[in-house]
Short mmCIF file of C-alpha atoms and ligand atoms in Angstrom, two decimals:
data_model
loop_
_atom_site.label_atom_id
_atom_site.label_comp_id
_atom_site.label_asym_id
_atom_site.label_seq_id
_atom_site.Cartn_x
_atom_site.Cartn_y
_atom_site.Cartn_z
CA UNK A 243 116.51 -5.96 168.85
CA UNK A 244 114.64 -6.87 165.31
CA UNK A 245 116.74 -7.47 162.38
CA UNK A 246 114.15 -5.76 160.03
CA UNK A 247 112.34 -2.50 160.23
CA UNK A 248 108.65 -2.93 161.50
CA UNK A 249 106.25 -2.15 158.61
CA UNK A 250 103.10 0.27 159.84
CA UNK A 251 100.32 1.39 157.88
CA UNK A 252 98.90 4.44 158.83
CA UNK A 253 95.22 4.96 157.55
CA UNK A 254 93.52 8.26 156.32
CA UNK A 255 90.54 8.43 154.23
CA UNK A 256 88.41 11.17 155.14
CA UNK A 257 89.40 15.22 155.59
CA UNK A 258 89.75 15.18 159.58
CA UNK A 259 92.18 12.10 159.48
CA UNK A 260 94.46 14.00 157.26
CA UNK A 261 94.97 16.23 159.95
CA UNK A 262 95.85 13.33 162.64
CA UNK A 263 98.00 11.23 160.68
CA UNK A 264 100.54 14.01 159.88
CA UNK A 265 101.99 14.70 162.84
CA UNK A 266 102.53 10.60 163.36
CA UNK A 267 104.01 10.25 160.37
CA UNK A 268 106.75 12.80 160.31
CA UNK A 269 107.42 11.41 163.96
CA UNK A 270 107.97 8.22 162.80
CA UNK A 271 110.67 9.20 160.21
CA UNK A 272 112.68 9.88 163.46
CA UNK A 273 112.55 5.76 164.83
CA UNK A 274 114.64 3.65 161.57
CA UNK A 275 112.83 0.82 163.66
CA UNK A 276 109.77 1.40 161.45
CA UNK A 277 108.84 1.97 158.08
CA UNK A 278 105.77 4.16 158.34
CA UNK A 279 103.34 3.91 154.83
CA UNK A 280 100.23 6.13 154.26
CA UNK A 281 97.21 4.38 152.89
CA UNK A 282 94.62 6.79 151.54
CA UNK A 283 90.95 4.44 151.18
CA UNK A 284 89.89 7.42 148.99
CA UNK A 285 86.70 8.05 150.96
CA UNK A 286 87.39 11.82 150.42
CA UNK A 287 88.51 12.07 146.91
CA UNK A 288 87.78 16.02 145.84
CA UNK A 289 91.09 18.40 145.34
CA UNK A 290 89.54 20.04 147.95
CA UNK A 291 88.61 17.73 150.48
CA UNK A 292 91.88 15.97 150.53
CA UNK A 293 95.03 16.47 147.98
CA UNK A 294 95.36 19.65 149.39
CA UNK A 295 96.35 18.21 153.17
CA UNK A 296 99.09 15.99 151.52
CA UNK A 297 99.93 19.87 150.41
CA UNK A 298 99.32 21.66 153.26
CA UNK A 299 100.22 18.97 156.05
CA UNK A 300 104.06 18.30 155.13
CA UNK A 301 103.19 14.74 154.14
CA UNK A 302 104.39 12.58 151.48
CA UNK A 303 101.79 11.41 148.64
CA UNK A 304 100.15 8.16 150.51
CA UNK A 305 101.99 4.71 149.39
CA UNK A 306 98.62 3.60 148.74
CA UNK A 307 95.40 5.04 147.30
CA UNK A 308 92.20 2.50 147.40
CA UNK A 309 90.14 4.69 145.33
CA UNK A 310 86.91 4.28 147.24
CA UNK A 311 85.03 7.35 146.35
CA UNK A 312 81.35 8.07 147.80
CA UNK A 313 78.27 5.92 148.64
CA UNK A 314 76.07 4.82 150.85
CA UNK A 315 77.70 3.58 154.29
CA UNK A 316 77.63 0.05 153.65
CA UNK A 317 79.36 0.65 149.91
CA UNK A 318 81.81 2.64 150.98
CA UNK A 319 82.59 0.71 153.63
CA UNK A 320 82.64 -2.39 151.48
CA UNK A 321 85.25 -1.27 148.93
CA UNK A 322 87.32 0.12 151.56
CA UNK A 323 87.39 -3.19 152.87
CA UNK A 324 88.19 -5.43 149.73
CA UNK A 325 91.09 -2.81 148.34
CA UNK A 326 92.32 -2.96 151.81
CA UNK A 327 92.40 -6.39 152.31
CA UNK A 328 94.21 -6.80 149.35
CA UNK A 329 97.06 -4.32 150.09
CA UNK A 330 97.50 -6.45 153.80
CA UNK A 331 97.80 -9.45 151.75
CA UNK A 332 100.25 -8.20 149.45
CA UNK A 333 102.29 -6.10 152.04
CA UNK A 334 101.63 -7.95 155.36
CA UNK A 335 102.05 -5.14 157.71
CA UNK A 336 102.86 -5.72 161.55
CA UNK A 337 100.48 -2.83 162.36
CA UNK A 338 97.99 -0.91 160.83
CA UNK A 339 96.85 2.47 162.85
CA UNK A 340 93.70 3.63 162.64
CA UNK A 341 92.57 7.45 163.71
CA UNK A 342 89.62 8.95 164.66
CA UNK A 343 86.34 7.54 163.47
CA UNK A 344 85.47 7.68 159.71
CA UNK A 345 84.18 4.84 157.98
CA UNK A 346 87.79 4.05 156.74
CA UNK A 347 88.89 3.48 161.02
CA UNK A 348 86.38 0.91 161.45
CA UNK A 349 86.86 -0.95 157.59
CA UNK A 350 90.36 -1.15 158.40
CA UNK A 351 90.80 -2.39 161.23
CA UNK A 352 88.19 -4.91 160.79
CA UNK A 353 90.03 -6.37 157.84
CA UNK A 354 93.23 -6.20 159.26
CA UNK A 355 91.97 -8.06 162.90
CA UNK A 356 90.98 -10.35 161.10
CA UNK A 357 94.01 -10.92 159.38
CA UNK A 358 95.85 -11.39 162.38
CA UNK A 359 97.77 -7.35 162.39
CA UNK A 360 97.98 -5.47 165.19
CA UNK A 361 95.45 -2.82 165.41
CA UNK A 362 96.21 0.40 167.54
CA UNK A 363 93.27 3.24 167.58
CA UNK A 364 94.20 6.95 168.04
CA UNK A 365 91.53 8.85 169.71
CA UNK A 366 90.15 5.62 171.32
CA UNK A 367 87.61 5.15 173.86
CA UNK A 368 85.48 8.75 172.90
CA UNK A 369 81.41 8.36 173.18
CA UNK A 370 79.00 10.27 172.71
CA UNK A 371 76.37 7.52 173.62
CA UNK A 372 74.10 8.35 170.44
CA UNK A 373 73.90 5.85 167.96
CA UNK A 374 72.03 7.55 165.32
CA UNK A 375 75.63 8.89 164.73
CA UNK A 376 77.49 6.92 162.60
CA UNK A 377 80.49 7.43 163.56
CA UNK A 378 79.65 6.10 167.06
CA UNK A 379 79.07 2.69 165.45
CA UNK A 380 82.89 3.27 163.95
CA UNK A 381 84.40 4.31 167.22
CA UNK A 382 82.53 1.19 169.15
CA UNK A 383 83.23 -1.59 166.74
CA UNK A 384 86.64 -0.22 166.32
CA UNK A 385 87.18 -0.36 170.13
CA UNK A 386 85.46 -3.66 170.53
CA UNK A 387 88.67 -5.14 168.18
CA UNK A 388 91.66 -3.13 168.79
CA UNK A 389 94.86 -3.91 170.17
CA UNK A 390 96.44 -0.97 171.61
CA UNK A 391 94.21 2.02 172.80
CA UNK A 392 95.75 5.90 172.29
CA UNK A 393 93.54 8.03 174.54
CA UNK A 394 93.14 11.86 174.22
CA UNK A 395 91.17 12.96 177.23
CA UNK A 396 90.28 11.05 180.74
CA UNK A 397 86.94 9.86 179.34
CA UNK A 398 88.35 8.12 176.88
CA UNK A 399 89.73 5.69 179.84
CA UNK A 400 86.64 5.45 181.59
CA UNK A 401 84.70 4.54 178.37
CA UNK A 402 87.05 1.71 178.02
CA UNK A 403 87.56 0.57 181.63
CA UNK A 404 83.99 0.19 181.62
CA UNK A 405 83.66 -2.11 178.40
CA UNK A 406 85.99 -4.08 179.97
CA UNK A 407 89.29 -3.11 178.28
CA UNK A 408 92.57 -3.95 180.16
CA UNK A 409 94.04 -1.24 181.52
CA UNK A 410 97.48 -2.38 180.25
CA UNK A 411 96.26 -1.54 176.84
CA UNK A 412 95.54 1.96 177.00
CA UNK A 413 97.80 4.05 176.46
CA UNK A 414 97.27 8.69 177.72
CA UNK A 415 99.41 10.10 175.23
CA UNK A 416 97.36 13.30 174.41
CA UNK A 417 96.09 14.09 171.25
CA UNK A 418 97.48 14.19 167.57
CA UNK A 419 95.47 16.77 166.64
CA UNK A 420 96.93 19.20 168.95
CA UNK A 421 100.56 17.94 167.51
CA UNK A 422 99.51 19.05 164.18
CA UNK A 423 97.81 22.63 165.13
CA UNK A 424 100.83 23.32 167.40
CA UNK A 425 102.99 22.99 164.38
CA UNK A 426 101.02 24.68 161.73
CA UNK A 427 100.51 27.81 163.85
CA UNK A 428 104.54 27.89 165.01
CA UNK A 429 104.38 27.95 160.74
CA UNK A 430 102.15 30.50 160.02
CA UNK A 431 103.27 32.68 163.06
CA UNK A 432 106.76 32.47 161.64
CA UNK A 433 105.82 34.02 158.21
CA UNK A 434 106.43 30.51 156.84
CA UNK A 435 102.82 31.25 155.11
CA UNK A 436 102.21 34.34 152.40
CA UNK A 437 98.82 34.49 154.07
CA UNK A 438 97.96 37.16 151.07
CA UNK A 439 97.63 34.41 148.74
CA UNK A 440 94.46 33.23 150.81
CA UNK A 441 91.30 33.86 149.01
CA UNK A 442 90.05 34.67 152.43
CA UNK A 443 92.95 37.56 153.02
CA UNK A 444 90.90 40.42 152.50
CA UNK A 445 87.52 39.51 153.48
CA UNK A 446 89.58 39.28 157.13
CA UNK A 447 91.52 42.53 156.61
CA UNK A 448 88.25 43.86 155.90
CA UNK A 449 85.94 42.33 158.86
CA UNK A 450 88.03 43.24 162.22
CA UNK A 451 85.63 41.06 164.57
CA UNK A 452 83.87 37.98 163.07
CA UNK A 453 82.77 34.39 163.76
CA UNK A 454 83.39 31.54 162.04
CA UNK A 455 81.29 28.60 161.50
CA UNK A 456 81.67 24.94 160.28
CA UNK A 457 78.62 22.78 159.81
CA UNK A 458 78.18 19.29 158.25
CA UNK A 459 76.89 16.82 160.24
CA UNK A 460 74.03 14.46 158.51
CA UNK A 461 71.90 14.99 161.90
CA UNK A 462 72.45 18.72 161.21
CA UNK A 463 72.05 19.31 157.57
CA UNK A 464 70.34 16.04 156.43
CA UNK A 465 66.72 17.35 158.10
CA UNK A 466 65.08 19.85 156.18
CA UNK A 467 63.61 21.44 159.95
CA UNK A 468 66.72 21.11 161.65
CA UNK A 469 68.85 22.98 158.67
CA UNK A 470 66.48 25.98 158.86
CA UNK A 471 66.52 26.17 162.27
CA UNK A 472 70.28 26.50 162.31
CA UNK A 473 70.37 28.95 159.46
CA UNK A 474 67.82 31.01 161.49
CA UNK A 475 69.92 31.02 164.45
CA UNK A 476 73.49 31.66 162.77
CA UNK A 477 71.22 34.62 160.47
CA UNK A 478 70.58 36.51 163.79
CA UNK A 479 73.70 36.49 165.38
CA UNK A 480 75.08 37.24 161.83
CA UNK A 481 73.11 40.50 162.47
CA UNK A 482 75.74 41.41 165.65
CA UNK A 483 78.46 39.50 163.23
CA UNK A 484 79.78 38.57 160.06
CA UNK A 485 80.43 34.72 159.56
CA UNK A 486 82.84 33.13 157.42
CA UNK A 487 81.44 29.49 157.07
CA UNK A 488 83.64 27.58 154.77
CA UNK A 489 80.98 25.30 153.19
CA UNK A 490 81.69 20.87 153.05
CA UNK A 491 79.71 19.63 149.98
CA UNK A 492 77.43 17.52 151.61
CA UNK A 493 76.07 21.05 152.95
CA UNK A 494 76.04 22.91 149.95
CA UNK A 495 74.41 20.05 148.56
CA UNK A 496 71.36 20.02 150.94
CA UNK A 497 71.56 23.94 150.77
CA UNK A 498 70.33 23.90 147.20
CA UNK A 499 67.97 20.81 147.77
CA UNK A 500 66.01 22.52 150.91
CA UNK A 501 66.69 26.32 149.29
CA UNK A 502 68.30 27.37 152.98
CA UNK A 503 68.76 31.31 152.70
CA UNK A 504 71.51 32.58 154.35
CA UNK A 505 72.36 36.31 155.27
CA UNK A 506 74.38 38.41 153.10
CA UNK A 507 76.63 38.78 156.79
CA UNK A 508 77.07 34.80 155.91
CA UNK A 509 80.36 34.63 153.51
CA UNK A 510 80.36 31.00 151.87
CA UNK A 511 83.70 29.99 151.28
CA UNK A 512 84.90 26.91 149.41
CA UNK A 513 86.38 23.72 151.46
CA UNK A 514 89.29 25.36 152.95
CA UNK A 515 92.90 23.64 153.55
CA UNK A 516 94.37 23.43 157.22
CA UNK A 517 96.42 26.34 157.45
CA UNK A 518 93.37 28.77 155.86
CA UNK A 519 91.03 27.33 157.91
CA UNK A 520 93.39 28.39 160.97
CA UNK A 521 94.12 31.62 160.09
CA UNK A 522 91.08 32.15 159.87
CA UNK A 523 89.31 30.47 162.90
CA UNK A 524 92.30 31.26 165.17
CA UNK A 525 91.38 35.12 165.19
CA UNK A 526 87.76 34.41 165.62
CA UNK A 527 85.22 35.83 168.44
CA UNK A 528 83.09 32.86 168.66
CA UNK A 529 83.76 29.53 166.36
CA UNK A 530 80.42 27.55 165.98
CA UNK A 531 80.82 24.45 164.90
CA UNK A 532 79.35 20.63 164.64
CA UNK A 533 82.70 19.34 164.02
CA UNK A 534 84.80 17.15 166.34
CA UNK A 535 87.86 18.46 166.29
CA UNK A 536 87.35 22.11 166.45
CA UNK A 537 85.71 21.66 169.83
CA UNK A 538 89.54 20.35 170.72
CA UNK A 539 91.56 22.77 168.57
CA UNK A 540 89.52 25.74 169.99
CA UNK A 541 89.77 24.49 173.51
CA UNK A 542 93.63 24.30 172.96
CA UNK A 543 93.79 27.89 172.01
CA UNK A 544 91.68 29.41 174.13
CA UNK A 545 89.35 30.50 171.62
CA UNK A 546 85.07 30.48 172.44
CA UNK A 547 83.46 27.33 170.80
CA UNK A 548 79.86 26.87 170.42
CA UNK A 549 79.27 23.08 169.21
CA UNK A 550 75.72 22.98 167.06
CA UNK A 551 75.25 19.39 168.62
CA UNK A 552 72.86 17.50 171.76
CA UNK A 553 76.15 15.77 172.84
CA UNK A 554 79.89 15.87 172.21
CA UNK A 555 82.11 12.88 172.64
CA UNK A 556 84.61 15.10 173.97
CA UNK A 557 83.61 16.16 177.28
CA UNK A 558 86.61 17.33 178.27
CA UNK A 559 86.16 20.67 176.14
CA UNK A 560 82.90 21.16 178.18
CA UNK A 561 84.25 20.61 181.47
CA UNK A 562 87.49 22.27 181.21
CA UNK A 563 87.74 23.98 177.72
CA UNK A 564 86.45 26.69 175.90
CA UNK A 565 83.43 24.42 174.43
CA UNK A 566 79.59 25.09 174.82
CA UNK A 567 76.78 22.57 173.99
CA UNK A 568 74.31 24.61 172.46
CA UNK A 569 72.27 22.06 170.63
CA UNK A 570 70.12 22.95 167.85
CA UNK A 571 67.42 24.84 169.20
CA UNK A 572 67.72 28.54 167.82
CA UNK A 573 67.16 30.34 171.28
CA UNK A 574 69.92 28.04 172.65
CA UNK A 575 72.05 28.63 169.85
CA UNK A 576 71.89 32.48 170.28
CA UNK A 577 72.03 31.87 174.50
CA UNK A 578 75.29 29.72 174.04
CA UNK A 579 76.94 32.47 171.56
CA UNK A 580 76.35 35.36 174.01
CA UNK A 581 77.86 33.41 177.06
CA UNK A 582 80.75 31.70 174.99
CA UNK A 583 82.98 34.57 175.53
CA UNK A 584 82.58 34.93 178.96
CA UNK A 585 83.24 31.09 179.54
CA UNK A 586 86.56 30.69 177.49
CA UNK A 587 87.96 33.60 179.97
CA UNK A 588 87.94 30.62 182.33
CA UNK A 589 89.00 27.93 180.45
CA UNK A 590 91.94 25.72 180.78
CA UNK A 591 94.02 23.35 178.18
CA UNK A 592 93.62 19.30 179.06
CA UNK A 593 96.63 16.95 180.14
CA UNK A 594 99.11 15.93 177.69
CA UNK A 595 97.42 18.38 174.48
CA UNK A 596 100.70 19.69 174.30
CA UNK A 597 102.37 18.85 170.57
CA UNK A 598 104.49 15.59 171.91
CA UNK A 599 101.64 12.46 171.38
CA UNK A 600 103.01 11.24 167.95
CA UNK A 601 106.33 10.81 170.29
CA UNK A 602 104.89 9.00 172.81
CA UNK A 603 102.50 7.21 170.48
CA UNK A 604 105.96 5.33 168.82
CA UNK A 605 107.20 4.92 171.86
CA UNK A 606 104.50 2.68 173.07
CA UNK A 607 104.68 0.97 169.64
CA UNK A 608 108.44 0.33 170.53
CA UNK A 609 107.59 -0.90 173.52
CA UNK A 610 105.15 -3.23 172.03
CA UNK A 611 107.26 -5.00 169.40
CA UNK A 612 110.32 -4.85 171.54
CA UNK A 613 112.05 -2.56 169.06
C1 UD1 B 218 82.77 12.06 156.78
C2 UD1 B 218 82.77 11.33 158.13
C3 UD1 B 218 82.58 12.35 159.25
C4 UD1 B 218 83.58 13.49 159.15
C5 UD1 B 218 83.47 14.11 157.76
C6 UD1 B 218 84.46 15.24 157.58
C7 UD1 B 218 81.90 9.04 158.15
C8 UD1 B 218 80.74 8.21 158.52
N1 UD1 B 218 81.70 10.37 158.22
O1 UD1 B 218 81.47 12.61 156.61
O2 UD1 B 218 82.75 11.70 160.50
O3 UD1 B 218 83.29 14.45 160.14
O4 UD1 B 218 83.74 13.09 156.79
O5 UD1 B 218 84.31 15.87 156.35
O6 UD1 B 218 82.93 8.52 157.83
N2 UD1 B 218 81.74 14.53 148.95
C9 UD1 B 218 82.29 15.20 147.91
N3 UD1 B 218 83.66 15.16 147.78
C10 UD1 B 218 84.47 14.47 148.61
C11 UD1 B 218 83.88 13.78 149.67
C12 UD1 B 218 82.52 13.80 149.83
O7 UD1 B 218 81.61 15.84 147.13
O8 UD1 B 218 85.70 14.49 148.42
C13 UD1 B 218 80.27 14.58 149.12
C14 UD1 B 218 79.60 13.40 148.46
O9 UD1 B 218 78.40 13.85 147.93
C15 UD1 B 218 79.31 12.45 149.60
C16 UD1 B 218 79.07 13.43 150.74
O10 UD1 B 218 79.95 14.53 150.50
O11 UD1 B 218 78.25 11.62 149.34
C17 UD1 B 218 79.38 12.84 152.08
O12 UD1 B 218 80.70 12.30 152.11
P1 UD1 B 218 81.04 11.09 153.14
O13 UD1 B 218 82.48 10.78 153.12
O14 UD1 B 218 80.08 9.97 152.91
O15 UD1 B 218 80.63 11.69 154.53
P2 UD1 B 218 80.95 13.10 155.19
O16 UD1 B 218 79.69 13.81 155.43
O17 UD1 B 218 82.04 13.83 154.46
#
């Protein structure tokens, strides 16, 4: 048994971490082993790209904000690394957890390898095998370095047995994600929520079937050709049904740049906080989406997914789940949305996505240090 407490930092910097490192932290308030202490690198900075999770999420302000802010890939990945490396230095954690695969996973857990911490990756092991996406670069030089692998779906493990990774290091616990949205629905489903303070409240009340749609992806919205022929696509089947497409700035930005027209069926919301973004996407028809983790969330609750992608590092939504590939062609887009319904009637929830992987992610920590 150790004397002292084991210190863990537990790193979010960009909106989808927010959601992942939630559920872990309130779980670890339960172990008095371990003194659990956000650090936010700051790569999303706006109100509404991330204070409101610290809001919305039940966490506590992070412990440490490094203030990063925007910039090319190499800058921001750069003063992420310096501001980090001097919070190790002056706090000397025993493990620094990394989730997902931002630019802040792979900064951080380079610096703090190299510093001789134990790294452990949550959602470790995922590929899509396209390295034009940059997050594939995070989730492979993350991998190549880290010391304890959580994995979320069965190809996770097969990624990593392949590169070589010893098996006694990986660790099926599920996913974190699905912790979080398992909790936040039980919230709003118990009237925790006044869901008439949403600015989205009556433009639901108002539209009894409708789709919702998230799109961001540089691939996606960064090429002039490939933006309008997504907007063309999601105009049409706006024709059959209203979208509410909550709009991420890098989006709105290249919106205005390229002058992308969308149809008056098309209702542009702001950024919208976790539990919004549920209520809304939860009641859906069809959710079309280039994100990562919707293509889990929807698979977990049974609702149709149509991913605006070539290839998902998640094929378990695909095989199993709710999820269609549609890719970015406009007739496929349209094909996928008409089948999507039809497919989720089918569709089944993966291994271990069942709310308890923060447990069983401090558990193997436990394990680990002996605790
Ligand atoms: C990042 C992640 C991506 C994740 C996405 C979720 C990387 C490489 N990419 O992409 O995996 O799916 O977050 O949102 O880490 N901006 C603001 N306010 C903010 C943050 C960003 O206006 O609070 C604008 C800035 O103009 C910025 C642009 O959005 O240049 C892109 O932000 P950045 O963090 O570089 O990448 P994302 O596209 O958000």
């Amino acid at each position: 048994m150790m004397l002292k407490p084991i210190k863990a930092f537990l790193i979010a910097g960009a909106r989808p971490n927010f959601m992942k490192i939630a559920p872990i932290f309130r779980a670890s308030l339960r172990y008095p082993e371990v003194v659990c202490k956000i650090v936010h690198t700051g790569q999303h900075y706006d109100q509404e790209m991330s204070q409101v999770f610290f809001d919305d999420l039940d966490i506590p302000q992070p412990a440490f904000n490094l203030e990063s802010g925007s910039g090319s890939h190499a800058l921001q990945t750069a003063k992420i690394m310096i501001a980090f490396e001097n919070i190790c230095e002056q706090e000397k954690p025993d493990i620094v957890i990394v989730v997902g695969d931002v630019n802040s996973t792979l900064a951080c857990s380079v610096v703090a390898k190299k510093m001789w911490i134990t790294v452990a990756h949550v959602e470790a092991g995922l590929r899509s095998f396209d390295l034009t996406m940059p997050e594939e670069i995070n989730r492979l030089v993350t991998d190549s370095i880290t010391d304890y692998f959580y994995v979320t779906e069965e190809s996770g493990l097969e990624n990593l047995l392949r590169e070589g990774k010893p098996r006694e290091r990986i660790h099926c616990v599920g996913h974190v994600m699905i912790d979080n949205l398992i909790y936040q629905k039980y919230l709003l489903e118990k009237g925790d929520v006044d869901v008439k303070t949403f600015s989205s409240y009556s433009l639901k009340a108002e539209n009894g079937v409708y789709a919702f749609l998230t799109l961001h992806r540089p691939s996606n919205v960064d090429s002039k050709k490939k933006f309008f022929e997504i907007a063309d696509a999601l105009n049409t089947i706006a024709e059959k049904r209203p979208i509410f497409f909550p709009v991420h700035p890098r989006t709105r930005k290249r919106a205005n740049e390229f002058g992308v027209e969308f149809s008056d069926r098309i209702f542009l919301l702001p950024p919208l906080n976790f539990k919004e973004s549920l209520y809304l996407w939860k009641d859906a028809e069809v959710v079309l989406t280039d994100s990562g983790g919707l293509q889990e969330e929807t698979t977990a609750l049974g609702i149709p997914c149509v991913t605006l992608r070539e290839n998902t590092e998640r094929p378990v939504t695909v095989e199993i789940g709710t999820n269609i590939l549609a890719g970015t062609n406009k007739e496929n887009i349209i094909k996928a949305y008409c089948e999507s319904i039809e497919k989720a009637k089918t569709a089944s929830v993966p291994p271990l996505w069942d709310g308890k992987t923060s447990e069983r992610i401090w558990k193997v920590i436990k394990e680990c240090f002996e605790l």
